[in-house]
XYZ file of C-alpha atoms in Angstrom:
308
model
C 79.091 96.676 156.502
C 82.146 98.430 155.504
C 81.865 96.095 152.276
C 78.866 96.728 151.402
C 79.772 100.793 151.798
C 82.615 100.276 149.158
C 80.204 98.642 146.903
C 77.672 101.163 147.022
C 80.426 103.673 146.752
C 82.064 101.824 143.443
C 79.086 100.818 142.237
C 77.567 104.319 143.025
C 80.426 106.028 140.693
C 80.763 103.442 137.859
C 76.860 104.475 137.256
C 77.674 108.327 137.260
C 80.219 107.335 134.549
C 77.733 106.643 132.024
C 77.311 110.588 131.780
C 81.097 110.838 131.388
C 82.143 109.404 128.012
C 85.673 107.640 127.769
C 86.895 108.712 124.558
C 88.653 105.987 122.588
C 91.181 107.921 119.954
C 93.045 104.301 119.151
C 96.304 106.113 120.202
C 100.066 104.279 120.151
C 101.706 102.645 122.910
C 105.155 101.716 123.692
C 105.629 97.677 122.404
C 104.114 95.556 124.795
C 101.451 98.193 126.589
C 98.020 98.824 125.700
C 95.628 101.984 125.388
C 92.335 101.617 126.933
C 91.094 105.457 126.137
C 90.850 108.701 128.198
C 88.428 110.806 129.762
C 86.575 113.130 126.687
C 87.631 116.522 126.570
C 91.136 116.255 127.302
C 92.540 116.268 123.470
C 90.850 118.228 120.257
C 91.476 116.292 117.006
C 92.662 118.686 114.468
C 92.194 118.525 110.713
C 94.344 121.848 109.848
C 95.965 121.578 106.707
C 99.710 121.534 106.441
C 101.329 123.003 102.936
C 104.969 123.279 103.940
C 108.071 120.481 103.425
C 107.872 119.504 107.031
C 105.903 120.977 109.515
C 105.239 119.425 113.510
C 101.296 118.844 113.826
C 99.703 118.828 116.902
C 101.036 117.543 120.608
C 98.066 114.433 121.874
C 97.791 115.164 125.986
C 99.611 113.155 128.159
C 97.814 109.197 128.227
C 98.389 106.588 130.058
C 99.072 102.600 128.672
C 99.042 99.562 130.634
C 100.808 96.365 130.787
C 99.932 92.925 132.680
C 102.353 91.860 134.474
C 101.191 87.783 135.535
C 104.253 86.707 137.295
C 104.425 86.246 141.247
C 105.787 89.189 143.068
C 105.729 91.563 145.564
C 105.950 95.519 145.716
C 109.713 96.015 145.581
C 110.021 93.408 142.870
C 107.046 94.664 140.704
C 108.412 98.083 140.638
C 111.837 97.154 140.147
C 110.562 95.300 137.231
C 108.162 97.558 135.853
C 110.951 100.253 135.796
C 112.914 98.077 133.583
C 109.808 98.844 131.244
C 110.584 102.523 131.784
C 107.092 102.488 133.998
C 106.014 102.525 137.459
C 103.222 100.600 139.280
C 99.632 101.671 138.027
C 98.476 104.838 139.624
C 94.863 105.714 140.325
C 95.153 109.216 139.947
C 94.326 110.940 136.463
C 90.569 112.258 135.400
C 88.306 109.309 134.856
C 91.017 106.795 135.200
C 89.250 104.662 137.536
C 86.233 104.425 134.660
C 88.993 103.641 132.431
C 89.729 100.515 134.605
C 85.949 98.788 134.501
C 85.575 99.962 130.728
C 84.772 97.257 127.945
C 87.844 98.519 126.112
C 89.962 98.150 128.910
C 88.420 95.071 130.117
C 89.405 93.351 126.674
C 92.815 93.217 127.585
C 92.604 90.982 130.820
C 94.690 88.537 131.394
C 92.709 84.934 130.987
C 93.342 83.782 134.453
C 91.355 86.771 135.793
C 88.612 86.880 132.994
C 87.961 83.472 134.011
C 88.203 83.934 137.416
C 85.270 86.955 136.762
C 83.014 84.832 135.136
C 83.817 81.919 137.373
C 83.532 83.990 140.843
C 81.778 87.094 139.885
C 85.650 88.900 141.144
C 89.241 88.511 140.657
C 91.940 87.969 142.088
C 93.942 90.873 143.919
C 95.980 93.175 141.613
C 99.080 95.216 142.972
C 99.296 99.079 142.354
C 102.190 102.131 143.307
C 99.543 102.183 146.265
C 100.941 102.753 150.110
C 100.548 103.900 153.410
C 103.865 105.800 154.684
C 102.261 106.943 157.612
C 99.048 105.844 159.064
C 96.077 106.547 157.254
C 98.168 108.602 154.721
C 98.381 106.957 151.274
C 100.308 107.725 148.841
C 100.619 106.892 145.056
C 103.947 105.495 144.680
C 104.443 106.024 140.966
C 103.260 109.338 140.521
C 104.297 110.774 143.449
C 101.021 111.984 144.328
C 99.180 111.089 147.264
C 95.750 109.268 147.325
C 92.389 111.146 146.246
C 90.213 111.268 149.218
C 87.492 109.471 147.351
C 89.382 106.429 147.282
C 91.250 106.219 150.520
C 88.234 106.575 152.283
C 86.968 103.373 150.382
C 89.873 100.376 150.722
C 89.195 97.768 152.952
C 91.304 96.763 155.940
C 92.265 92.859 156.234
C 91.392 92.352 159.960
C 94.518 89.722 159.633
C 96.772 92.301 158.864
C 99.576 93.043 161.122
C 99.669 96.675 161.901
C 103.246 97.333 162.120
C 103.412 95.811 158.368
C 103.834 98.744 155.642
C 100.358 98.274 153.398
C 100.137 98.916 149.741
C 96.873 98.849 147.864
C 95.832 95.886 145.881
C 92.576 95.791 143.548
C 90.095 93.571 142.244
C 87.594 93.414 139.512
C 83.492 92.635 140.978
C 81.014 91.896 138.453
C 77.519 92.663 140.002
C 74.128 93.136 138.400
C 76.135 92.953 134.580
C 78.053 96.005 135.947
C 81.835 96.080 137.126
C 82.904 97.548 139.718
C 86.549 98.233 141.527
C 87.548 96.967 144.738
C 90.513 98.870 146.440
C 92.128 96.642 149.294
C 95.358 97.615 151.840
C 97.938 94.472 151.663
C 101.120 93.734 153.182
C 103.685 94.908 150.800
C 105.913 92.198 151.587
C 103.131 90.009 150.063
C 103.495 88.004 146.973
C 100.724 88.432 144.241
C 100.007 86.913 141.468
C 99.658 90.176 138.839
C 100.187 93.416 138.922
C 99.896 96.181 136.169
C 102.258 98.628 134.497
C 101.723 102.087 133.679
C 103.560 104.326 131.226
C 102.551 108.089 130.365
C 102.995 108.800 127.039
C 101.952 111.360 124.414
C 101.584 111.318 120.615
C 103.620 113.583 118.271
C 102.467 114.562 115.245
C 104.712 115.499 112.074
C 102.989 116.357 108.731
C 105.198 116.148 105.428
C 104.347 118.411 102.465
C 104.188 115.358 99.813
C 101.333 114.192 102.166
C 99.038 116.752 101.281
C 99.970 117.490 98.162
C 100.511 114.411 96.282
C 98.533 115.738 93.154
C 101.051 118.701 92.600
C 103.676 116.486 93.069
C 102.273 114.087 90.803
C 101.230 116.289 88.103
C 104.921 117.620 88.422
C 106.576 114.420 87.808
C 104.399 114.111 84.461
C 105.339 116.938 83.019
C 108.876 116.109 84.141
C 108.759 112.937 82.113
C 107.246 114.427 79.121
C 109.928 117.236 78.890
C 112.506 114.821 79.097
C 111.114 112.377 76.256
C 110.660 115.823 74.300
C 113.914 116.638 74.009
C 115.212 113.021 73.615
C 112.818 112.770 70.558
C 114.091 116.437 69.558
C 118.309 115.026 69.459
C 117.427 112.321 67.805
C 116.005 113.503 65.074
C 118.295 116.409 64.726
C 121.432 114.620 64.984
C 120.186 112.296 62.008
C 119.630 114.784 60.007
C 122.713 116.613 60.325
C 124.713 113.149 59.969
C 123.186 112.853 56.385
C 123.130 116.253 54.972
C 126.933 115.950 56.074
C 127.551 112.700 54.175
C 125.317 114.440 51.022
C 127.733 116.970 50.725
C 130.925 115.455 51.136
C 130.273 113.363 48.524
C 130.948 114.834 44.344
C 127.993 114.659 41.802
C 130.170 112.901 39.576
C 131.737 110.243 41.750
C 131.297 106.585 41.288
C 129.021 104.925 43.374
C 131.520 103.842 46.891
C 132.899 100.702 46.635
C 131.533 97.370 48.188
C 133.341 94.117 48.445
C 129.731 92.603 46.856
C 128.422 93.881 43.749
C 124.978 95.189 43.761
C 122.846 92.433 42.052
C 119.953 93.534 39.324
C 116.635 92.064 38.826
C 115.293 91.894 35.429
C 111.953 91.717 33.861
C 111.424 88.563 31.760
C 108.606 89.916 30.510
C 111.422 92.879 28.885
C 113.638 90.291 27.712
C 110.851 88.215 25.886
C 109.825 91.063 23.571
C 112.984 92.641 23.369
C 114.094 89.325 21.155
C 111.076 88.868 19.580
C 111.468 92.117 17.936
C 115.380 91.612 17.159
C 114.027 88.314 15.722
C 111.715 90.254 13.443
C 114.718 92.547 12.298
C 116.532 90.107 10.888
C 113.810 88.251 9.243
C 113.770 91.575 7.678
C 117.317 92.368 6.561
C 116.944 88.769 5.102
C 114.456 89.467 3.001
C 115.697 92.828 1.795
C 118.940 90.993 0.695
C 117.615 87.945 -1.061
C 115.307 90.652 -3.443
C 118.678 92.470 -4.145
C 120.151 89.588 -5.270
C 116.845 88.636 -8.011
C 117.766 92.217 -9.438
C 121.165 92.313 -9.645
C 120.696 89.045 -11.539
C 118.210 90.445 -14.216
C 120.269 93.306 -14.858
C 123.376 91.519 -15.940
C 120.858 89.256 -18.080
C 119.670 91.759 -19.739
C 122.711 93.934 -20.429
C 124.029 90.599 -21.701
């Protein structure tokens, strides 16, 4: 009876959830945890835009991620070695968190052994928490130093085996009934061994905004017109400094000097073309001056004839 009670209970609050959204903002965990979301309402995404060098952005609330742990221990040793994580035992205690637990995100991150177990069984094995009774009937979570909401100590279910002088801790289990999951809560010897237990961290999300981030155009267009001031005034020397170099090498020089000496002498192209008709015509001089001498001769010959 007292079962069937916890069912109706579980089963009675995982179908009130389905008002309540989980809201998944895909936030960071430390290496080796996972985020399975948070009850809506408890962050407020912000889009404000940041125009300084380096400005902090906004704080996320505090979250929790989780961490299988699959090895065989009992409470001592699981908290012992969840600390070494910097984390305690998995405490039951924030807004929504026990919707967190059955969620699909959440669920997604089972270990195999108890995802088969589900589908083989319909439930899984037990699961060790922060969990215990100090005093009787007075549970307390371990790991947050907080004791147990009244909603779920009312719920866990008693081993009839169990020894009552034995210090309990709470143990749960994942139900699937009807397509729906539900969670089991279950007092356990703490000097039991179990075969997994989870890991909780609390964590929050820091936000830093850098200048260049949102204004990557300025900066761009700045580094442009860096570059093209820069060429500028290398084109600018360049050209000056030549120049200068041979205006100073014009006037250093005299009008009348010889051309500066070179160990090669300049070579000269000519123009056959030029030298072709520059001896035919010195060919047609002389032809010329001969002629112009032989008629000389013919007269000086006649005269002396006839003065003869």
């Amino acid at each position: 009876m007292d079962r069937i009670l916890v069912m109706l209970l579980v089963c009675g609050s995982a179908l009130a959830s389905d008002d309540l959204n989980i809201a998944d903002y895909d936030r960071a965990c430390p290496e080796g945890f996972f985020y399975a979301g948070e009850g809506e309402g408890t962050s407020s995404p912000s889009n404000l835009t940041r125009d300084i060098y380096w400005e902090m952005g906004e704080t996320s609330p505090i979250y929790s991620c989780y961490k299988f742990m699959t090895n065989q221990s009992n409470f001592v040793d699981a908290t012992l070695t969840c600390n070494e994580l910097e984390g305690q035992l998995i405490s039951v205690n924030d807004s929504l968190e026990d919707v967190i637990l059955i969620s699909d995100k959440f669920m997604k991150f089972l270990p195999s052994e108890l995802l088969e177990e589900l589908t083989a069984t319909g439930e899984t094995s037990e699961v060790l928490t922060s969990g215990i009774e100090l005093t009787k009937n007075q549970w307390t979570w371990f790991g947050a130093g907080e004791p147990v909401d009244p909603d779920i100590s009312s719920i866990i279910q008693r081993e009839d085996e169990n020894s009552t002088d034995a210090v309990n801790c709470i143990s749960i289990r994942w139900e699937k009934n009807e397509n729906k999951t539900s969670l089991v809560y279950t007092a356990v010897p703490c000097t039991y061994n179990i075969n997994a237990t989870i890991c909780e961290v609390k964590v929050y999300t820091q936000t830093w905004y850098a200048w260049m981030f949102t204004n990557w155009l300025q900066i761009l267009f700045f580094l442009t017109l860096s570059v093209l001031l820069m060429s500028t005034c290398c084109m600018f020397q360049a050209l000056f400094f030549r120049n200068t170099r041979s205006r100073q090498q014009q006037v250093s020089r005299p009008i009348n000097s010889p051309p500066p000496y070179t160990p090669h002498p300049p070579t000269y192209s000519y123009n056959e073309n030029y030298m072709t008709k520059a001896n035919k015509y010195m060919q047609k001089g002389k032809e010329v001056l001969s002629k112009v001498a032989l008629n000389k001769g013919k007269d000086d010959d006649q005269v002396q004839l006839s003065s003869a």
